[in-house]
Rosetta silent file (secondary structure, phi, psi, omega in degrees, C-alpha in Angstrom):
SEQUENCE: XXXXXXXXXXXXXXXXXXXXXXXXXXXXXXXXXXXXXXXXXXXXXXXXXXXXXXXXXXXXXXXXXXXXXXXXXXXXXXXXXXXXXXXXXXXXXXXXXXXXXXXXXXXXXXXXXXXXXXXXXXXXXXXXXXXXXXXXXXXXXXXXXXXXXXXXXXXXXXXXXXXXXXXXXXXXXXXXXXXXXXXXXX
SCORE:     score description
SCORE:     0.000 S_00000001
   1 L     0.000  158.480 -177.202    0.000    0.000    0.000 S_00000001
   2 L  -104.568  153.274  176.171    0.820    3.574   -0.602 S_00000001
   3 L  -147.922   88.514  175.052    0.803    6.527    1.410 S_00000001
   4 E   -58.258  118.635 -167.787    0.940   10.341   -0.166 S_00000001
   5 E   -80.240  149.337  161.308    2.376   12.743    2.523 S_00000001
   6 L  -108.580   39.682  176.426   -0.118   15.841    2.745 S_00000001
   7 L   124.908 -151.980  161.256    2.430   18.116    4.189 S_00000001
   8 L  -115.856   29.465  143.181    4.443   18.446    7.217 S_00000001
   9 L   -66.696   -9.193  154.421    1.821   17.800    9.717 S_00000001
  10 L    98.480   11.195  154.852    2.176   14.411    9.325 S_00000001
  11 L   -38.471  145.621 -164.888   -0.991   14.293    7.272 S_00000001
  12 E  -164.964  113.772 -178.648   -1.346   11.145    4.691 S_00000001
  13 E   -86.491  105.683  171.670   -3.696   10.277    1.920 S_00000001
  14 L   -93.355  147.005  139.292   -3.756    6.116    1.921 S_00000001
  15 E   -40.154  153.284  161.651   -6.606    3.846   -0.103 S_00000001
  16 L  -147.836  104.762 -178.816   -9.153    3.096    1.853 S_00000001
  17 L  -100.803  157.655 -170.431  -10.272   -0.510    1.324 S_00000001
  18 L   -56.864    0.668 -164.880  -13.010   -3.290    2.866 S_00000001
  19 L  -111.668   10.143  173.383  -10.591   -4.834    4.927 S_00000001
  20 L  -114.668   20.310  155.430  -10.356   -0.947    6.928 S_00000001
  21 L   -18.621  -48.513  172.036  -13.859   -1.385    7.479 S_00000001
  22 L   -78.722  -77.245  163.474  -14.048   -1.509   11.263 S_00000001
  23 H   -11.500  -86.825  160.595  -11.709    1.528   11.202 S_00000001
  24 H   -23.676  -43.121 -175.754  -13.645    3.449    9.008 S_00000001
  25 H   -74.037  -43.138 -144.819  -16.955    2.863   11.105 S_00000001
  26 H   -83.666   -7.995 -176.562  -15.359    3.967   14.029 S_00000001
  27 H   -89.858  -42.604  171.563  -14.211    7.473   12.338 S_00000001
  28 H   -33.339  -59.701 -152.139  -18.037    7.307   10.883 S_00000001
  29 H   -76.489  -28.450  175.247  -19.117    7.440   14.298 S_00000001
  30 H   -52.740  -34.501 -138.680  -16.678   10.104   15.993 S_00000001
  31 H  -107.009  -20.688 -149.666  -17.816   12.534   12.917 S_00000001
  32 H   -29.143  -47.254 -175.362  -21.264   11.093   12.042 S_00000001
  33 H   -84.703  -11.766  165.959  -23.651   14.320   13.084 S_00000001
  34 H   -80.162  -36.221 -169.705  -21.213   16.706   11.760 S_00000001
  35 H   -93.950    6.193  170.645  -20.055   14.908    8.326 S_00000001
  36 L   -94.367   13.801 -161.325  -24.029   14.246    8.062 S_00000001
  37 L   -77.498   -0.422 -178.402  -24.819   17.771    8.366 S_00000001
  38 L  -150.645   -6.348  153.812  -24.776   17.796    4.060 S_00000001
  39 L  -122.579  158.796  164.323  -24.077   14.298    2.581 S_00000001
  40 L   -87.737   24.788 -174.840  -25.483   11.061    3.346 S_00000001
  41 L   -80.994  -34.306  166.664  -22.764    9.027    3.734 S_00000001
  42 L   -39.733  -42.070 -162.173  -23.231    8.839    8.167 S_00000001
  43 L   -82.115  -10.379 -156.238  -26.895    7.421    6.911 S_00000001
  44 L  -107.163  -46.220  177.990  -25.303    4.461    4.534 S_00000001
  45 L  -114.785  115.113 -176.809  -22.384    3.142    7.460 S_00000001
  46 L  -130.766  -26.197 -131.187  -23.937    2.691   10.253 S_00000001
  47 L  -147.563  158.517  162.650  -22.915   -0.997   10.920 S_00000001
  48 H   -57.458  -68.841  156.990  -19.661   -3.553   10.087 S_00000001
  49 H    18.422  -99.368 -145.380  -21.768   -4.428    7.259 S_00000001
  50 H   -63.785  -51.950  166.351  -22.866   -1.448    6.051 S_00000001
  51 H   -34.631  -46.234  161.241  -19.352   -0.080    6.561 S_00000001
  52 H   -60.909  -46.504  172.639  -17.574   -3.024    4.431 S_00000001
  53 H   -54.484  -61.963 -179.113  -20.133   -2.642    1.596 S_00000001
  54 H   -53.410  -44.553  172.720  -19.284    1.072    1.128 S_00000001
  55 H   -67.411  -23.511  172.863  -16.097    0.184    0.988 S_00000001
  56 H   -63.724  -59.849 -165.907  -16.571   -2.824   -1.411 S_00000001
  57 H   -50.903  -39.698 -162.894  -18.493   -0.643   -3.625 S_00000001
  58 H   -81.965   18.366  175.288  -15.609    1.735   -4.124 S_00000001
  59 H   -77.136  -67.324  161.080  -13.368   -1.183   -4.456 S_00000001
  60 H   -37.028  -87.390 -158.037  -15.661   -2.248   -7.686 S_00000001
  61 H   -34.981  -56.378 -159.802  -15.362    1.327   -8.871 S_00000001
  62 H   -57.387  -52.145  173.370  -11.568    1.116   -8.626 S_00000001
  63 H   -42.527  -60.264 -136.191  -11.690   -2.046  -10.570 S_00000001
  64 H   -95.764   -4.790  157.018  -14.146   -1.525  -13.377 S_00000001
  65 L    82.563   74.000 -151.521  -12.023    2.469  -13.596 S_00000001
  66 L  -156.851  -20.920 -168.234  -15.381    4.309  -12.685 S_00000001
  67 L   152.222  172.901 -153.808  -14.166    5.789   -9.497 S_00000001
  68 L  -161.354  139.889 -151.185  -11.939    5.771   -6.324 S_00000001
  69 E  -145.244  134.562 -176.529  -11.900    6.163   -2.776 S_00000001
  70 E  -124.090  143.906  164.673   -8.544    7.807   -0.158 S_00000001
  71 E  -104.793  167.755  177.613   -9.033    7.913    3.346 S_00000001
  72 E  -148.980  118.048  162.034   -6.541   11.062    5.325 S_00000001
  73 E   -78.432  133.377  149.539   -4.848    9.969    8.131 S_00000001
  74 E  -137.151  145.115 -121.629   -3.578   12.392   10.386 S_00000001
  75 L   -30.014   64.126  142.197   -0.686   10.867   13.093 S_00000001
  76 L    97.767   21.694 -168.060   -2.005    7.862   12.255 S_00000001
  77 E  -115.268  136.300  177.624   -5.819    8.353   12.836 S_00000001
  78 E   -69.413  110.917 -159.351   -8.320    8.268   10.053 S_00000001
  79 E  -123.339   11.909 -172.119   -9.887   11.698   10.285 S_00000001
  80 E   157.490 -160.404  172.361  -11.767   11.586    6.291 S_00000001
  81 E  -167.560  175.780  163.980  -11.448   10.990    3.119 S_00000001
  82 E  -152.913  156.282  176.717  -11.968   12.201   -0.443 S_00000001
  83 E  -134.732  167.595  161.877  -12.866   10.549   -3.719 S_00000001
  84 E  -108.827   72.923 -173.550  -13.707   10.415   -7.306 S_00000001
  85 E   -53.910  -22.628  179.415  -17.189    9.648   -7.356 S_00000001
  86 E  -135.616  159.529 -172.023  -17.664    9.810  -10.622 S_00000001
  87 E  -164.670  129.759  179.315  -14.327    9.037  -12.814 S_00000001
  88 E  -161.897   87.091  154.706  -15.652    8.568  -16.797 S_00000001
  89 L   -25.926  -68.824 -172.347  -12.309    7.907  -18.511 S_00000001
  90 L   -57.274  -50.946  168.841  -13.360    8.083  -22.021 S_00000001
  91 L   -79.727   -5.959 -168.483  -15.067   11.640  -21.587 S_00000001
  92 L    74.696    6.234 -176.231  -12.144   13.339  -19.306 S_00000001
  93 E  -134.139  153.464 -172.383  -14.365   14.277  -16.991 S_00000001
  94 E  -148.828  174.206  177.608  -14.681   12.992  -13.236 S_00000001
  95 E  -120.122  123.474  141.977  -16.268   14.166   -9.638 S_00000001
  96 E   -65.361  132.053 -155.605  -14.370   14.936   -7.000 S_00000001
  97 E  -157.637  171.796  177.710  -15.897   14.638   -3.623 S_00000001
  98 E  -171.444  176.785 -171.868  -14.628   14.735    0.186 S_00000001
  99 E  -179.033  131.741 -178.123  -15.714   14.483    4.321 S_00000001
 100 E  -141.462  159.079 -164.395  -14.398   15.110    7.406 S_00000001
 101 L   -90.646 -171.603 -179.655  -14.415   14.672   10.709 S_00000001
 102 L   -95.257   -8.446  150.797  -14.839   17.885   13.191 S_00000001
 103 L   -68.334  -26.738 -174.004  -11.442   17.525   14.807 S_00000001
 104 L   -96.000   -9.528  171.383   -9.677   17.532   11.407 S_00000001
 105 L   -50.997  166.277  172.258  -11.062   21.095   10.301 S_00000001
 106 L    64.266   18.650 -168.171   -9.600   24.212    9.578 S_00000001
 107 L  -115.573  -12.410  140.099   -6.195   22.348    8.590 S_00000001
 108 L   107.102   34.978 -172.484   -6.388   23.022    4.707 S_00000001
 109 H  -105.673    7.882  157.210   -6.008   19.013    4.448 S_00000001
 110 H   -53.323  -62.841 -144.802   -9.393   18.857    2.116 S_00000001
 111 H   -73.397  -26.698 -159.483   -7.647   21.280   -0.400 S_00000001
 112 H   -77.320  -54.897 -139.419   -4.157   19.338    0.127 S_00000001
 113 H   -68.613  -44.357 -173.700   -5.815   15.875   -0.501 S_00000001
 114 H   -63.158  -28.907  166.422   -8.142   16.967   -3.340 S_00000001
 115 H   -69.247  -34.224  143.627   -5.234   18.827   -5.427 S_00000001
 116 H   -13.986  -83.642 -177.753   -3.764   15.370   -5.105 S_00000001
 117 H   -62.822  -36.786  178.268   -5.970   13.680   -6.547 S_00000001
 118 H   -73.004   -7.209 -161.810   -6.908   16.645   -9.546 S_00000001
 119 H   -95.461  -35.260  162.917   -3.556   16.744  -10.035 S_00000001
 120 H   -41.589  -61.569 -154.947   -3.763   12.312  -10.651 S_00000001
 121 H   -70.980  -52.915 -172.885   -6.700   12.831  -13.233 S_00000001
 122 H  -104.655   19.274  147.924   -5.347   15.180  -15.064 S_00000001
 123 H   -84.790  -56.488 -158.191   -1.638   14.644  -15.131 S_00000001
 124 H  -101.921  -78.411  160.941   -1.666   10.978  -15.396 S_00000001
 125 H   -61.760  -25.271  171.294   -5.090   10.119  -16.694 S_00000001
 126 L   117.042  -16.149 -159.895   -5.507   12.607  -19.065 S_00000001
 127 L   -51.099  151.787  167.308   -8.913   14.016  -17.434 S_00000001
 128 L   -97.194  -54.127 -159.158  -10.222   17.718  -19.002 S_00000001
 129 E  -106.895  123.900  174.722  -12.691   18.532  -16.705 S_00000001
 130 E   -87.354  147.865  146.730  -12.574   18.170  -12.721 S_00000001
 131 E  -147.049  161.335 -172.700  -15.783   18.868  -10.857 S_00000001
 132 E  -129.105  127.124  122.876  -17.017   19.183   -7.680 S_00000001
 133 E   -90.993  138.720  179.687  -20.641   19.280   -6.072 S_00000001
 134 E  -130.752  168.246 -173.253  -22.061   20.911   -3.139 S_00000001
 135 E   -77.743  171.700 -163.755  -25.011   21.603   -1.422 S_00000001
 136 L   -78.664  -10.387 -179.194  -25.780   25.098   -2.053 S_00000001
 137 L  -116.587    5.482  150.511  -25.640   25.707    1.798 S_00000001
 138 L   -26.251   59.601 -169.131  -22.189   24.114    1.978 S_00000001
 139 H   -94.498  -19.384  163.648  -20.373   26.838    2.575 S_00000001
 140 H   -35.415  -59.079 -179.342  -16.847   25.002    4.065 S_00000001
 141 H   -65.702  -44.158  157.409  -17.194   23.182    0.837 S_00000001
 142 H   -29.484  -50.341 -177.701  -17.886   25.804   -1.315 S_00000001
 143 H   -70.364  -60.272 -167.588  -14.952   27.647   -0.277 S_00000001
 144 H   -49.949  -55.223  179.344  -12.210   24.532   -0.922 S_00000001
 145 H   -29.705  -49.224  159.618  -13.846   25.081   -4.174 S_00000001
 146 H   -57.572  -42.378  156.983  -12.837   28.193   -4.002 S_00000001
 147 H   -59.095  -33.275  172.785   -9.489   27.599   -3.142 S_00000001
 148 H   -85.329  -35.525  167.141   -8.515   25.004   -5.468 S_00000001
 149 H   109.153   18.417  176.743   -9.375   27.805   -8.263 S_00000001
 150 L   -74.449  167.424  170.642  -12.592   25.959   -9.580 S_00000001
 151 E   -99.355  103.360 -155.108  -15.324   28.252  -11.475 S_00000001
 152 E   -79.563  106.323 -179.663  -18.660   28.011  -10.519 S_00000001
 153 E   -71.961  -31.430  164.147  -20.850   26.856  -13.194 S_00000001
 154 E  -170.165 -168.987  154.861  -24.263   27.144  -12.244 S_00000001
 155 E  -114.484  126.762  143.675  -26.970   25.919   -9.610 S_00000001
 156 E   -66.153  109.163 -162.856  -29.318   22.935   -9.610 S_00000001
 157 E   -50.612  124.883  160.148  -32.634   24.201   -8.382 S_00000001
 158 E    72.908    5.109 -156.588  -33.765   21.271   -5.850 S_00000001
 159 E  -102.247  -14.544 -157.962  -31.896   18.639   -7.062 S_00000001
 160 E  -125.318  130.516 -140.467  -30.233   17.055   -4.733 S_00000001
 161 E  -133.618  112.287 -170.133  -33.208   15.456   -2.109 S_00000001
 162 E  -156.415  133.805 -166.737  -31.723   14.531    1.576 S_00000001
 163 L    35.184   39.515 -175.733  -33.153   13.602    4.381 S_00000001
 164 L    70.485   31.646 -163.237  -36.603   14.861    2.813 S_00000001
 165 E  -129.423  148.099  162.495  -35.824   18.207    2.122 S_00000001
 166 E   -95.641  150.550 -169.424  -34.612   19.334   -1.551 S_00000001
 167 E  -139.944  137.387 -167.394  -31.693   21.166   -1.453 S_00000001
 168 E   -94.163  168.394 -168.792  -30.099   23.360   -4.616 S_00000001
 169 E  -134.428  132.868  171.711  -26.880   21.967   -5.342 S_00000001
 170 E  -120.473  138.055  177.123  -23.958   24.302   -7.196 S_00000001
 171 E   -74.507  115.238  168.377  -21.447   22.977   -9.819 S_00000001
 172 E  -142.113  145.574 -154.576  -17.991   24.222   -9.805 S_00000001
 173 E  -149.153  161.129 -173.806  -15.803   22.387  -12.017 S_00000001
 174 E  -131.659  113.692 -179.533  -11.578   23.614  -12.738 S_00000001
 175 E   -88.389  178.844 -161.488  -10.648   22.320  -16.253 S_00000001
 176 L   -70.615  -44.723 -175.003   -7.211   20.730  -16.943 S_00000001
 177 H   -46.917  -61.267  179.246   -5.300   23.730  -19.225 S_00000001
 178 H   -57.424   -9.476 -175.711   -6.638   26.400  -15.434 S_00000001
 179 H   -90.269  -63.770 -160.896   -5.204   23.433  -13.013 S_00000001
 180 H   -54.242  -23.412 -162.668   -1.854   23.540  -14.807 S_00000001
 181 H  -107.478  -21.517  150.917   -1.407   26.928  -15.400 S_00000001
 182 H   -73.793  -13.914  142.101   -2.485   28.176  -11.941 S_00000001
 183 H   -64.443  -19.184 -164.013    0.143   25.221  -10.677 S_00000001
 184 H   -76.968  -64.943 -178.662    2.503   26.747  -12.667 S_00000001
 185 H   -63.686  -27.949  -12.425    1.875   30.354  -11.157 S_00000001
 186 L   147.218    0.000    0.000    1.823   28.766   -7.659 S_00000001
């Protein structure tokens, strides 16, 4: 296994696979009512199970080249993760996606992990388009968005339907030529 230092806080983006399952729940459970306050992933791992399955799925995903899943470590504790939730090879374009727990805030290791990874897709794979969705009342997320140097492409009115409420969702996406040439300026 691999381990990408995030900096010199001793931060570390690893895979995060079915057999860190237990692990994973127990970081679930530390962060649950905070990393549920705008995705549903706290509602899907609840259980060893449920927890293994999620992990399985992105497992598939890795296989069949569809998507991808990092847990962030920080001295030696699982405190989140980010992904590619959506990864579509053929078109260049993928989803970028992330969660954390409420001890690991304010430490810039979303923006570290996720330029990782845009920096993967579109060095190495080839990807054009990066994008990221949030709810519209994100604003923590919003902001990385911000930070990374994506462009906000629009809103989805309602679109995204959690815990029985609709919620607008906004699209901000960085394409490959703006990632390189604001690394470049960097």
């Amino acid at each position: 296994m691999f381990a990408v230092s995030l900096g010199d806080d001793g931060a570390e983006l690893r895979p995060l696979e079915p057999w860190q399952a237990g692990e994973f729940l127990t970081h679930m459970d530390r962060g649950r009512e905070f990393i549920g306050t705008h995705i549903a992933l706290p509602d899907f791992v609840t259980d060893p199970v449920s927890a293994r399955a999620y992990l399985q799925s992105y497992a598939d995903k890795t296989a069949a080249d569809t998507g991808r899943l990092y847990g962030i470590w920080l001295d030696g504790t699982l405190v989140g993760g980010v992904l590619f939730r959506i990864f579509e090879a053929a078109q260049g374009t993928c989803e970028v996606g992330c969660w954390l727990e409420p001890a690991a805030v304010g430490r810039g290791l979303i923006t570290r992990a996720i330029s990782v990874l845009i920096d993967w897709a579109v060095d190495v794979r080839g990807m054009h388009r990066v994008e990221w969705v949030a709810s519209a009342e994100n604003t923590p997320s919003i902001n990385v968005a911000k930070r990374l140097g994506m462009t906000r492409d629009g809103v989805r009115r309602e679109s995204y339907l959690y815990r029985g409420v609709r919620h607008d969702s906004e699209i901000w996406a960085v394409l490959a030529d703006e990632w390189r040439a604001a690394r470049a300026a960097r």
